[in-house]
Amino acid sequence: MDNALPPETPPSTPSPAPPGPAPDRRLFQRLTVLSIIALFAGSLAVAVIGLRQKTESVPSMDASKLLLSRRPNLVGVVSLRGPIYDSDESRMFGAPRIEAWVRRFKRLIEKENVKAIVIEINSPGGSVGAVQEIFSQVKKMRSKTEKPVIAYVGDVAASGGYYVASACDKIVVHPGSLTGSIGVIFSVSNFTELMKKVGVQMTPIKSGKHKDIGSPTRNMTDEERKLLQDVIDDAYGQFLSAVSEGRNMPLEQLRPLADGRIFTGAQARKLGLVDVLGDSEDALNLAAELAGMQDAPQAIRDSDPWQGLIEILGSAFKGHSLGSLSGLSRPRLEYMWGGLGGAE
Amino acid sequence: MNRFAAQLDIIYDFFASPFQAMESVRGNRPVLLGLMAYLASGMTWIIVQAFPGTFNAEILSWIPWPMLLAMGGVVAVIVGICLTGILHITAELFGGNGSALGLYVLLGLSELVWVFYLPILFLANFLFGYTGVFHFAALLVLGTISLSLKARSIRDNYGFTSRRAWTVLFLPYTIAVLLGAGFLAYLIGSAVVTALKLI
C-alpha cells in the first residue's frame, strides 16, 4: 500500500513551498476544477429536477423515472412470500411487513414507465385482515392505474395466497404448483387437561358471557361453537365472493371447489381457478401482452434487500415467548392452508 | 489573490500537488472549503440512493427528499468531525504531531472524489440503460481513491510514514468492524439460542 501514495513530505519541518506554476498554467488548472464543479452541479441539478417531478405523485425519494428514462416499457415484479400476517416483527427498524409490501407495490405500479405488474406469490395464506388488506389494495390500484396485474404462483398460493391472486387480472401457475384451499380456519387450543395436571386454574372476570370465547383454559360450549361457526361462515362467504368476483366465476360453480381442498396447477387450470400454465417468463410476457407492449418486456423489481436482515435483527431484539411463537395462546381467523405447517 | 481562485487552487493542488496544498491548508485553514466538500459528498450519497439497485431507503421514505438531501450534507459534516477526532487521537497516540483542523479540511477534500459518482452513474444510464455494474465499480474505484487520499492526508499532516498513516486510518475502522461483527454475532447467537430453546 505504501507505493499507492505519492512521495512523502516532512510537514513538521516546514520548508519553503516551491514556486507556484506559471499564470497560464494556473488558469488552466482553475478552469479544470471549475469544469469538474460544473459537472457535479449539473448532475446534482438533473437529479434534483428528476426527484421533484417524481415527488408530485409519490412523496418519497425515487429518481427511477428519471434514471430509467431510456427504458419506457417495464413490467414491475413484486414478491409476496411466506405467511401473510400484519405482524410487528419488523417494526423496530421500519414499517410492519404488510404496510411495507403495500407501499412497495404502490410505488412500483405508480411509476409511469411501469406498464404492468407481476406479483410473485409463494404463500400458504395468512390472517384474514392482512390478506384482505393486500387484496383490497391490489384491486384499488388496478382500477386506479388501469394497468394489468398478473399473479405468478411459484410453489404454492393456497387459501389467502389464492385470495390475493384472485384480485389479479390473470393467474399463471406451474402445472405442479399448489393452489386452492379456499376456506377459513380458526384454531382454538384446549389446555384444560394440562392445567389440571400442573394445578393451574384460570378465573376470568368478564363483562359478558362470550367475552372469553375461544379461551384455551376451558372447554368450548355448543353456543360458542355456533357463534364461531357463524363468524367463520361469514369470512368464508367473503372469500367466496372475492374469488367469484375476481375470477368472474358464478358462486354455484365455485362453491363445490371451495371446501378447503388443494389443487395442482394443472387441476386448477381445468377447473377455471387459474388462467395459464407457465413459468415466470410466461407471466412477464402475458403482463406485457395485456399492457399492449410491443417490445420484449424488461422486468424491474422493487424489493427491499434489507428486509430479511431487518426481520432477523428485529426478532433477535424482540425475543419470543413459547406462546407467541407457536400461536397456541393466540387464536385468530385465518385464510390459511395448514399443509405446510402454516396453520397453528 | 482572489479568494475564490485560491480555493480552486487548493482543490487542484490537493490532487496534483499535495505538498503545495498542504502548505495552503496550513497557512489559510480553509475550513469553509472543507465543509463544502463534506456537504457535496453527503448530498451525492443521498442522491445515489435513489438509483435502482441501491439500498432501498424504506425506513427513510417518509422524509421529504429536500430534507433528506440536507440531512445527508449535515450528517457528512458531522461524520467528518467525528472521523477527524478519532483519527487525530489515534495519530497522536502513534506519536504524530499535526493540526486537527487541517486534518478536517484534508479529509473533506479527500471526500471530493465522490463528486464523480453521479456523473458516472448518469453516463452509465445514458449509454447502457442501467447502472448496476457501474455502481459497484464506481464505489470500488472512488472508495479506494478516497481512502488513499485520506491516508496521504494523515501522512502529510502528522509527518508519518505511509505505513503508519494507513495503520492510523484503518485502526478505527478495524475496531468499528470488530465491534459491529461482535454485535452481529451476539444477535445471531441470541436468535439461535432462542430457536434451540423452542425445539
Short mmCIF file of N, CA, C and O in Angstrom, two decimals, chain A residues 190-246:
data_model
loop_
_atom_site.label_atom_id
_atom_site.label_comp_id
_atom_site.label_asym_id
_atom_site.label_seq_id
_atom_site.Cartn_x
_atom_site.Cartn_y
_atom_site.Cartn_z
N ASN A 190 -56.91 -26.21 23.59
CA ASN A 190 -57.59 -26.50 24.86
C ASN A 190 -56.55 -27.05 25.86
O ASN A 190 -56.05 -28.16 25.69
N PHE A 191 -56.25 -26.25 26.84
CA PHE A 191 -55.21 -26.61 27.82
C PHE A 191 -55.78 -27.18 29.12
O PHE A 191 -55.05 -27.30 30.11
N THR A 192 -57.08 -27.46 29.14
CA THR A 192 -57.72 -27.78 30.44
C THR A 192 -57.04 -28.98 31.14
O THR A 192 -56.76 -28.92 32.34
N GLU A 193 -56.79 -30.04 30.36
CA GLU A 193 -56.18 -31.23 30.97
C GLU A 193 -54.77 -30.92 31.46
O GLU A 193 -54.36 -31.33 32.55
N LEU A 194 -54.04 -30.20 30.64
CA LEU A 194 -52.67 -29.83 31.03
C LEU A 194 -52.67 -28.98 32.29
O LEU A 194 -51.86 -29.18 33.21
N MET A 195 -53.62 -28.03 32.35
CA MET A 195 -53.67 -27.14 33.51
C MET A 195 -54.06 -27.89 34.78
O MET A 195 -53.58 -27.57 35.87
N LYS A 196 -54.93 -28.90 34.57
CA LYS A 196 -55.29 -29.73 35.74
C LYS A 196 -54.07 -30.43 36.27
O LYS A 196 -53.81 -30.50 37.47
N LYS A 197 -53.24 -30.96 35.35
CA LYS A 197 -52.05 -31.71 35.75
C LYS A 197 -51.07 -30.83 36.51
O LYS A 197 -50.44 -31.27 37.47
N VAL A 198 -50.90 -29.61 36.05
CA VAL A 198 -49.91 -28.74 36.71
C VAL A 198 -50.55 -27.90 37.82
O VAL A 198 -49.85 -27.14 38.50
N GLY A 199 -51.84 -28.05 38.01
CA GLY A 199 -52.51 -27.38 39.14
C GLY A 199 -52.71 -25.90 38.95
O GLY A 199 -52.59 -25.12 39.89
N VAL A 200 -53.01 -25.52 37.71
CA VAL A 200 -53.27 -24.09 37.44
C VAL A 200 -54.74 -23.92 37.11
O VAL A 200 -55.33 -24.73 36.41
N GLN A 201 -55.32 -22.85 37.65
CA GLN A 201 -56.73 -22.60 37.38
C GLN A 201 -56.90 -21.14 36.98
O GLN A 201 -56.32 -20.25 37.62
N MET A 202 -57.65 -20.90 35.93
CA MET A 202 -57.88 -19.52 35.49
C MET A 202 -59.31 -19.12 35.87
O MET A 202 -60.24 -19.91 35.71
N THR A 203 -59.45 -17.89 36.36
CA THR A 203 -60.79 -17.40 36.70
C THR A 203 -61.03 -16.08 35.98
O THR A 203 -60.65 -15.01 36.46
N PRO A 204 -61.60 -16.13 34.79
CA PRO A 204 -61.84 -14.88 34.07
C PRO A 204 -63.03 -14.10 34.65
O PRO A 204 -64.05 -14.69 34.98
N ILE A 205 -62.86 -12.82 34.84
CA ILE A 205 -63.96 -11.94 35.25
C ILE A 205 -64.38 -11.20 34.00
O ILE A 205 -63.57 -10.46 33.42
N LYS A 206 -65.60 -11.37 33.54
CA LYS A 206 -65.94 -10.84 32.22
C LYS A 206 -67.24 -10.03 32.24
O LYS A 206 -68.11 -10.22 33.10
N SER A 207 -67.32 -9.14 31.26
CA SER A 207 -68.47 -8.25 31.18
C SER A 207 -69.65 -8.94 30.51
O SER A 207 -70.80 -8.53 30.67
N GLY A 208 -69.39 -9.97 29.74
CA GLY A 208 -70.46 -10.69 29.06
C GLY A 208 -70.09 -12.14 28.96
O GLY A 208 -68.90 -12.48 29.05
N LYS A 209 -71.06 -12.98 28.72
CA LYS A 209 -70.76 -14.42 28.80
C LYS A 209 -69.84 -14.91 27.68
O LYS A 209 -69.19 -15.93 27.82
N HIS A 210 -69.77 -14.14 26.59
CA HIS A 210 -68.92 -14.60 25.48
C HIS A 210 -67.59 -13.84 25.40
O HIS A 210 -66.89 -13.96 24.40
N LYS A 211 -67.29 -13.07 26.44
CA LYS A 211 -66.07 -12.22 26.37
C LYS A 211 -64.81 -13.07 26.25
O LYS A 211 -63.81 -12.64 25.68
N ASP A 212 -64.82 -14.27 26.81
CA ASP A 212 -63.62 -15.12 26.70
C ASP A 212 -63.86 -16.28 25.73
O ASP A 212 -63.32 -17.38 25.91
N ILE A 213 -64.61 -15.99 24.70
CA ILE A 213 -64.87 -17.03 23.69
C ILE A 213 -63.53 -17.45 23.05
O ILE A 213 -62.69 -16.62 22.78
N GLY A 214 -63.36 -18.72 22.91
CA GLY A 214 -62.09 -19.23 22.35
C GLY A 214 -61.02 -19.39 23.40
O GLY A 214 -59.85 -19.63 23.06
N SER A 215 -61.38 -19.27 24.65
CA SER A 215 -60.36 -19.39 25.71
C SER A 215 -59.79 -20.81 25.74
O SER A 215 -60.54 -21.79 25.67
N PRO A 216 -58.47 -20.93 25.83
CA PRO A 216 -57.86 -22.27 25.85
C PRO A 216 -57.94 -22.92 27.23
O PRO A 216 -57.47 -24.04 27.40
N THR A 217 -58.49 -22.20 28.21
CA THR A 217 -58.46 -22.73 29.58
C THR A 217 -59.75 -23.44 29.97
O THR A 217 -59.93 -23.82 31.13
N ARG A 218 -60.67 -23.57 29.03
CA ARG A 218 -61.90 -24.32 29.34
C ARG A 218 -62.45 -24.90 28.04
O ARG A 218 -62.04 -24.49 26.93
N ASN A 219 -63.38 -25.87 28.21
CA ASN A 219 -63.99 -26.47 27.03
C ASN A 219 -64.96 -25.49 26.38
O ASN A 219 -65.59 -24.68 27.07
N MET A 220 -65.06 -25.60 25.07
CA MET A 220 -65.97 -24.70 24.34
C MET A 220 -67.41 -25.17 24.49
O MET A 220 -67.69 -26.38 24.43
N THR A 221 -68.32 -24.24 24.68
CA THR A 221 -69.74 -24.62 24.79
C THR A 221 -70.33 -24.74 23.39
O THR A 221 -69.76 -24.22 22.41
N ASP A 222 -71.48 -25.38 23.29
CA ASP A 222 -72.14 -25.54 21.98
C ASP A 222 -72.53 -24.18 21.40
O ASP A 222 -72.45 -23.95 20.19
N GLU A 223 -72.97 -23.30 22.32
CA GLU A 223 -73.39 -21.97 21.87
C GLU A 223 -72.19 -21.21 21.27
O GLU A 223 -72.31 -20.55 20.24
N GLU A 224 -71.07 -21.34 21.95
CA GLU A 224 -69.85 -20.67 21.46
C GLU A 224 -69.42 -21.27 20.12
O GLU A 224 -69.02 -20.55 19.21
N ARG A 225 -69.51 -22.57 20.02
CA ARG A 225 -69.14 -23.23 18.77
C ARG A 225 -70.00 -22.69 17.61
O ARG A 225 -69.50 -22.43 16.52
N LYS A 226 -71.29 -22.49 17.93
CA LYS A 226 -72.18 -22.00 16.87
C LYS A 226 -71.81 -20.55 16.49
O LYS A 226 -71.79 -20.19 15.30
N LEU A 227 -71.52 -19.75 17.53
CA LEU A 227 -71.13 -18.36 17.27
C LEU A 227 -69.88 -18.29 16.39
O LEU A 227 -69.81 -17.53 15.43
N LEU A 228 -68.89 -19.10 16.76
CA LEU A 228 -67.64 -19.09 15.99
C LEU A 228 -67.87 -19.62 14.57
O LEU A 228 -67.27 -19.12 13.61
N GLN A 229 -68.73 -20.61 14.46
CA GLN A 229 -69.03 -21.15 13.14
C GLN A 229 -69.67 -20.07 12.26
O GLN A 229 -69.36 -19.96 11.07
N ASP A 230 -70.54 -19.24 12.89
CA ASP A 230 -71.15 -18.14 12.14
C ASP A 230 -70.09 -17.16 11.64
O ASP A 230 -70.16 -16.66 10.51
N VAL A 231 -69.14 -16.88 12.53
CA VAL A 231 -68.05 -15.96 12.16
C VAL A 231 -67.27 -16.55 10.99
O VAL A 231 -66.97 -15.86 9.99
N ILE A 232 -66.96 -17.82 11.10
CA ILE A 232 -66.17 -18.47 10.04
C ILE A 232 -66.98 -18.52 8.74
O ILE A 232 -66.44 -18.25 7.66
N ASP A 233 -68.25 -18.80 8.86
CA ASP A 233 -69.09 -18.85 7.65
C ASP A 233 -69.13 -17.49 6.97
O ASP A 233 -69.14 -17.40 5.74
N ASP A 234 -69.19 -16.45 7.79
CA ASP A 234 -69.22 -15.10 7.22
C ASP A 234 -67.92 -14.80 6.47
O ASP A 234 -67.94 -14.30 5.34
N ALA A 235 -66.79 -15.11 7.13
CA ALA A 235 -65.48 -14.87 6.50
C ALA A 235 -65.34 -15.74 5.25
O ALA A 235 -64.76 -15.31 4.24
N TYR A 236 -65.89 -16.94 5.32
CA TYR A 236 -65.86 -17.85 4.17
C TYR A 236 -66.67 -17.26 3.00
O TYR A 236 -66.23 -17.29 1.85
N GLY A 237 -67.82 -16.69 3.36
CA GLY A 237 -68.65 -16.04 2.34
C GLY A 237 -67.90 -14.90 1.66
O GLY A 237 -67.98 -14.72 0.44
N GLN A 238 -67.14 -14.16 2.47
CA GLN A 238 -66.34 -13.05 1.90
C GLN A 238 -65.30 -13.60 0.92
O GLN A 238 -65.04 -13.02 -0.13
N PHE A 239 -64.69 -14.72 1.31
CA PHE A 239 -63.68 -15.36 0.46
C PHE A 239 -64.32 -15.76 -0.87
O PHE A 239 -63.81 -15.46 -1.96
N LEU A 240 -65.48 -16.44 -0.77
CA LEU A 240 -66.16 -16.89 -1.98
C LEU A 240 -66.53 -15.73 -2.89
O LEU A 240 -66.30 -15.78 -4.11
N SER A 241 -67.08 -14.67 -2.27
CA SER A 241 -67.48 -13.50 -3.08
C SER A 241 -66.28 -12.90 -3.79
O SER A 241 -66.37 -12.53 -4.97
N ALA A 242 -65.17 -12.80 -3.04
CA ALA A 242 -63.97 -12.19 -3.62
C ALA A 242 -63.47 -13.00 -4.80
O ALA A 242 -63.17 -12.45 -5.87
N VAL A 243 -63.40 -14.31 -4.62
CA VAL A 243 -62.90 -15.16 -5.71
C VAL A 243 -63.88 -15.16 -6.88
O VAL A 243 -63.49 -15.05 -8.04
N SER A 244 -65.17 -15.24 -6.54
CA SER A 244 -66.18 -15.25 -7.58
C SER A 244 -66.11 -13.98 -8.43
O SER A 244 -66.16 -14.03 -9.66
N GLU A 245 -65.96 -12.85 -7.75
CA GLU A 245 -65.88 -11.57 -8.45
C GLU A 245 -64.57 -11.46 -9.24
O GLU A 245 -64.56 -11.08 -10.40
N GLY A 246 -63.48 -11.82 -8.56
CA GLY A 246 -62.16 -11.69 -9.18
C GLY A 246 -62.01 -12.61 -10.37
O GLY A 246 -61.42 -12.24 -11.40
#
